[in-house]
mmCIF file of C-alpha atoms in Angstrom:
data_model
loop_
_atom_site.group_PDB
_atom_site.id
_atom_site.type_symbol
_atom_site.label_atom_id
_atom_site.label_comp_id
_atom_site.label_asym_id
_atom_site.label_seq_id
_atom_site.Cartn_x
_atom_site.Cartn_y
_atom_site.Cartn_z
ATOM 1 C CA MET A 1443 0.000 0.000 0.000
ATOM 2 C CA ARG A 1444 1.340 3.416 -0.977
ATOM 3 C CA LYS A 1445 2.534 5.528 1.942
ATOM 4 C CA TYR A 1446 0.897 8.892 2.811
ATOM 5 C CA VAL A 1447 -2.314 8.143 0.858
ATOM 6 C CA ALA A 1448 -5.407 7.320 2.929
ATOM 7 C CA THR A 1449 -8.142 5.033 1.745
ATOM 8 C CA PRO A 1450 -10.974 7.323 0.560
ATOM 9 C CA GLY A 1451 -13.347 7.924 3.490
ATOM 10 C CA ALA A 1452 -10.907 6.561 6.103
ATOM 11 C CA GLU A 1453 -11.099 8.226 9.513
ATOM 12 C CA VAL A 1454 -8.893 8.190 12.608
ATOM 13 C CA ILE A 1455 -10.119 8.604 16.185
ATOM 14 C CA GLY A 1456 -9.069 11.880 17.818
ATOM 15 C CA ILE A 1457 -7.446 10.326 20.889
ATOM 16 C CA ALA A 1458 -4.927 8.541 18.670
ATOM 17 C CA MET A 1459 -4.026 11.813 16.948
ATOM 18 C CA ASN A 1460 -2.841 13.226 20.256
ATOM 19 C CA ASN A 1461 0.495 11.553 19.509
ATOM 20 C CA TRP A 1462 1.450 14.900 17.944
ATOM 21 C CA PHE A 1463 1.322 16.523 21.368
ATOM 22 C CA VAL A 1464 2.997 13.849 23.536
ATOM 23 C CA SER A 1465 5.908 12.937 21.260
ATOM 24 C CA ILE A 1466 9.340 13.648 22.717
ATOM 25 C CA ASN A 1467 10.217 15.388 19.418
ATOM 26 C CA ARG A 1468 7.106 17.574 19.308
ATOM 27 C CA ASP A 1469 9.091 20.825 19.323
ATOM 28 C CA GLU A 1470 10.527 19.801 15.944
ATOM 29 C CA PHE A 1471 7.150 19.683 14.176
ATOM 30 C CA LEU A 1472 4.388 21.190 16.327
ATOM 31 C CA PRO A 1473 4.125 24.335 14.156
ATOM 32 C CA LEU A 1474 3.435 22.081 11.129
ATOM 33 C CA VAL A 1475 0.795 20.186 13.083
ATOM 34 C CA LYS A 1476 -0.992 23.346 14.200
ATOM 35 C CA GLN A 1477 -0.803 24.877 10.722
ATOM 36 C CA THR A 1478 -2.250 21.740 9.105
ATOM 37 C CA LEU A 1479 -5.019 21.379 11.687
ATOM 38 C CA ASP A 1480 -5.905 25.059 11.169
ATOM 39 C CA GLN A 1481 -6.144 24.436 7.414
ATOM 40 C CA TYR A 1482 -8.758 21.770 8.190
ATOM 41 C CA SER A 1483 -10.496 24.158 10.651
ATOM 42 C CA ILE A 1484 -9.604 21.934 13.602
ATOM 43 C CA HIS A 1485 -8.717 24.059 16.603
ATOM 44 C CA LYS A 1486 -8.841 21.313 19.211
ATOM 45 C CA LEU A 1487 -8.787 17.550 18.725
ATOM 46 C CA GLU A 1488 -11.623 15.783 20.511
ATOM 47 C CA ASP A 1489 -10.730 12.325 21.813
ATOM 48 C CA ASP A 1490 -13.972 10.627 20.736
ATOM 49 C CA LYS A 1491 -14.425 12.393 17.377
ATOM 50 C CA TRP A 1492 -13.387 10.849 14.065
ATOM 51 C CA TYR A 1493 -11.262 12.891 11.636
ATOM 52 C CA PRO A 1494 -10.223 12.303 8.029
ATOM 53 C CA HIS A 1495 -7.189 10.033 8.079
ATOM 54 C CA GLN A 1496 -5.584 12.032 5.288
ATOM 55 C CA ILE A 1497 -4.991 14.881 7.764
ATOM 56 C CA SER A 1498 -2.519 12.861 9.793
ATOM 57 C CA LEU A 1499 -0.843 11.505 6.672
ATOM 58 C CA ASP A 1500 -0.450 15.055 5.342
ATOM 59 C CA ILE A 1501 1.298 15.982 8.593
ATOM 60 C CA PHE A 1502 3.601 12.960 8.352
ATOM 61 C CA ARG A 1503 4.474 13.940 4.777
ATOM 62 C CA LEU A 1504 5.323 17.503 5.872
ATOM 63 C CA ILE A 1505 7.542 16.196 8.665
ATOM 64 C CA ASP A 1506 9.283 13.824 6.275
ATOM 65 C CA ALA A 1507 9.828 16.657 3.774
ATOM 66 C CA GLN A 1508 11.815 18.600 6.381
ATOM 67 C CA LYS A 1509 14.559 15.951 6.143
ATOM 68 C CA THR A 1510 16.426 17.312 9.161
ATOM 69 C CA SER A 1511 15.651 14.845 11.949
ATOM 70 C CA ALA A 1512 12.616 13.578 9.994
ATOM 71 C CA ALA A 1513 13.363 9.908 10.692
ATOM 72 C CA ASP A 1514 13.804 10.583 14.425
ATOM 73 C CA SER A 1515 10.550 12.542 14.538
ATOM 74 C CA LEU A 1516 8.612 9.884 12.618
ATOM 75 C CA VAL A 1517 9.893 7.076 14.864
ATOM 76 C CA ALA A 1518 9.088 9.182 17.946
ATOM 77 C CA LEU A 1519 5.557 9.727 16.612
ATOM 78 C CA GLY A 1520 5.084 5.985 16.215
ATOM 79 C CA MET A 1521 6.228 5.467 19.794
ATOM 80 C CA ALA A 1522 3.925 8.265 20.985
ATOM 81 C CA TYR A 1523 1.032 6.663 19.125
ATOM 82 C CA VAL A 1524 1.401 3.729 21.532
ATOM 83 C CA GLU A 1525 0.687 6.176 24.371
ATOM 84 C CA THR A 1526 -2.459 7.609 22.783
ATOM 85 C CA ALA A 1527 -4.018 4.846 20.645
ATOM 86 C CA VAL A 1528 -6.892 2.607 21.690
ATOM 87 C CA PHE A 1529 -5.700 -0.951 22.415
ATOM 88 C CA PRO A 1530 -7.676 -4.131 23.094
ATOM 89 C CA PRO A 1531 -7.884 -4.658 26.873
ATOM 90 C CA GLU A 1532 -6.536 -8.222 26.755
ATOM 91 C CA ILE A 1533 -2.997 -7.174 25.792
ATOM 92 C CA ASN A 1534 -0.600 -8.230 28.545
ATOM 93 C CA SER A 1535 2.744 -8.858 26.826
ATOM 94 C CA THR A 1536 4.864 -7.875 23.857
ATOM 95 C CA LEU A 1537 3.627 -10.953 21.995
ATOM 96 C CA SER A 1538 -0.064 -10.249 22.597
ATOM 97 C CA GLY A 1539 0.461 -6.571 21.706
ATOM 98 C CA LEU A 1540 2.120 -7.390 18.410
ATOM 99 C CA MET A 1541 -0.354 -10.174 17.578
ATOM 100 C CA ALA A 1542 -3.197 -7.659 18.096
ATOM 101 C CA LEU A 1543 -1.778 -5.098 15.628
ATOM 102 C CA SER A 1544 -4.532 -5.647 13.063
ATOM 103 C CA LEU A 1545 -7.283 -5.267 15.673
ATOM 104 C CA THR A 1546 -5.565 -2.213 17.166
ATOM 105 C CA TYR A 1547 -5.348 -0.605 13.725
ATOM 106 C CA HIS A 1548 -9.086 -1.052 13.166
ATOM 107 C CA LEU A 1549 -9.950 0.271 16.645
ATOM 108 C CA ASN A 1550 -8.226 3.536 15.729
ATOM 109 C CA ILE A 1551 -8.943 3.821 11.994
ATOM 110 C CA ARG A 1552 -12.297 3.088 10.407
ATOM 111 C CA ASN A 1553 -13.846 2.920 6.943
ATOM 112 C CA VAL A 1554 -10.937 0.929 5.558
ATOM 113 C CA PRO A 1555 -10.830 -2.588 4.076
ATOM 114 C CA LYS A 1556 -10.224 -5.418 6.563
ATOM 115 C CA THR A 1557 -6.976 -6.152 4.740
ATOM 116 C CA GLU A 1558 -5.575 -2.688 5.503
ATOM 117 C CA GLY A 1559 -3.388 -2.460 8.557
ATOM 118 C CA TYR A 1560 -1.081 -5.301 9.522
ATOM 119 C CA GLU A 1561 -0.682 -8.958 8.696
ATOM 120 C CA VAL A 1562 0.936 -10.680 11.685
ATOM 121 C CA SER A 1563 2.346 -14.215 11.899
ATOM 122 C CA GLN A 1564 3.976 -15.943 14.812
ATOM 123 C CA ILE A 1565 6.965 -17.769 13.335
ATOM 124 C CA SER A 1566 8.157 -19.229 16.671
ATOM 125 C CA ASP A 1567 7.787 -18.565 20.411
ATOM 126 C CA LYS A 1568 10.106 -15.575 20.133
ATOM 127 C CA HIS A 1569 9.774 -14.531 16.479
ATOM 128 C CA ILE A 1570 6.863 -12.484 15.111
ATOM 129 C CA GLN A 1571 6.679 -11.340 11.515
ATOM 130 C CA ILE A 1572 4.627 -8.260 10.661
ATOM 131 C CA LYS A 1573 3.759 -6.999 7.205
ATOM 132 C CA ASP A 1574 2.599 -3.420 7.244
ATOM 133 C CA GLU A 1575 -0.213 -2.832 4.788
ATOM 134 C CA ASN A 1576 -1.097 0.727 5.706
ATOM 135 C CA PRO A 1577 -0.309 4.261 4.540
ATOM 136 C CA PHE A 1578 1.755 5.302 7.574
ATOM 137 C CA PRO A 1579 5.417 6.129 6.860
ATOM 138 C CA HIS A 1580 7.873 3.295 7.444
ATOM 139 C CA ASP A 1581 9.677 5.074 10.283
ATOM 140 C CA THR A 1582 6.385 5.648 12.112
ATOM 141 C CA VAL A 1583 5.467 1.962 11.764
ATOM 142 C CA TYR A 1584 8.917 1.061 13.099
ATOM 143 C CA GLY A 1585 8.345 3.365 16.095
ATOM 144 C CA PHE A 1586 4.907 1.869 16.678
ATOM 145 C CA VAL A 1587 6.260 -1.706 16.686
ATOM 146 C CA TRP A 1588 9.126 -0.657 18.983
ATOM 147 C CA GLY A 1589 6.712 1.241 21.240
ATOM 148 C CA ILE A 1590 4.442 -1.794 21.623
ATOM 149 C CA ALA A 1591 7.437 -3.993 22.463
ATOM 150 C CA LYS A 1592 8.502 -1.454 25.085
ATOM 151 C CA ARG A 1593 5.068 -0.668 26.594
ATOM 152 C CA PHE A 1594 3.839 -4.246 26.953
ATOM 153 C CA LYS A 1595 7.169 -5.918 27.791
ATOM 154 C CA THR A 1596 7.069 -8.406 30.635
ATOM 155 C CA SER A 1597 10.009 -9.967 32.442
ATOM 156 C CA LYS A 1598 9.534 -13.083 30.253
ATOM 157 C CA ASP A 1599 9.567 -11.202 26.932
ATOM 158 C CA GLY A 1600 13.181 -10.177 26.651
ATOM 159 C CA PHE A 1601 14.548 -7.380 24.486
ATOM 160 C CA ALA A 1602 12.944 -6.899 21.061
ATOM 161 C CA LEU A 1603 15.189 -6.846 18.013
ATOM 162 C CA ILE A 1604 13.452 -5.445 14.931
ATOM 163 C CA LYS A 1605 14.641 -6.014 11.377
ATOM 164 C CA ARG A 1606 12.818 -4.182 8.577
ATOM 165 C CA THR A 1607 12.818 -5.264 4.928
ATOM 166 C CA PHE A 1608 11.098 -3.036 2.365
ATOM 167 C CA CYS A 1609 8.714 -4.846 0.015
ATOM 168 C CA ASN A 1610 9.829 -2.508 -2.776
ATOM 169 C CA PRO A 1611 13.441 -1.465 -2.035
ATOM 170 C CA ASP A 1612 13.656 0.662 -5.203
ATOM 171 C CA ASP A 1613 10.646 2.751 -4.129
ATOM 172 C CA PRO A 1614 9.951 2.075 -0.419
ATOM 173 C CA ASP A 1615 6.959 4.455 -0.269
ATOM 174 C CA ALA A 1616 5.189 2.463 -2.988
ATOM 175 C CA ASP A 1617 4.539 -0.450 -0.638
ATOM 176 C CA GLY A 1618 4.841 -1.752 2.895
ATOM 177 C CA ALA A 1619 7.630 -3.547 4.705
ATOM 178 C CA ILE A 1620 8.208 -6.758 6.621
ATOM 179 C CA TYR A 1621 9.200 -6.397 10.275
ATOM 180 C CA ASP A 1622 10.831 -9.428 11.859
ATOM 181 C CA VAL A 1623 10.653 -9.035 15.628
ATOM 182 C CA THR A 1624 12.759 -11.371 17.711
ATOM 183 C CA LEU A 1625 12.403 -11.386 21.490
ATOM 184 C CA GLU A 1626 15.753 -12.217 23.080
#
């Protein structure tokens, strides 16, 4: 799935969009966020209101276009999304958090095909493979996966090693990526 292009009619829940305001790198991009929200006549995000998903993707694209510290900011936004997104209540470990990625995606983004989001496979007890099939930038997805591994880590989980392989290395934004997560 092409990055930065929302499915027509897709919406994201306001609480998840608060990642803009809790990210550790927010000072780097907050003026872009406010400017973009103003362009959409949004002066305050409401947690339980749904907004066009393209708004957030437009903001990600603007951050990426800055190039200076863009990757750091996009990863930080993915990690911050873990703080603000709606998660299924049964998550109690890194494994259950990663295995619930598809459900989590659809709790936070609606009006998209069931195939949009993440395809997750458990390869072994300590190896999870994730294919991202969504329009979020690769660095944000990486931050989201890392953030889940960090937030839901138990003493049994071990440290998460993440290896990313682009599905289209010649044009990474034309498609998703495969994330191999190994819990050591």
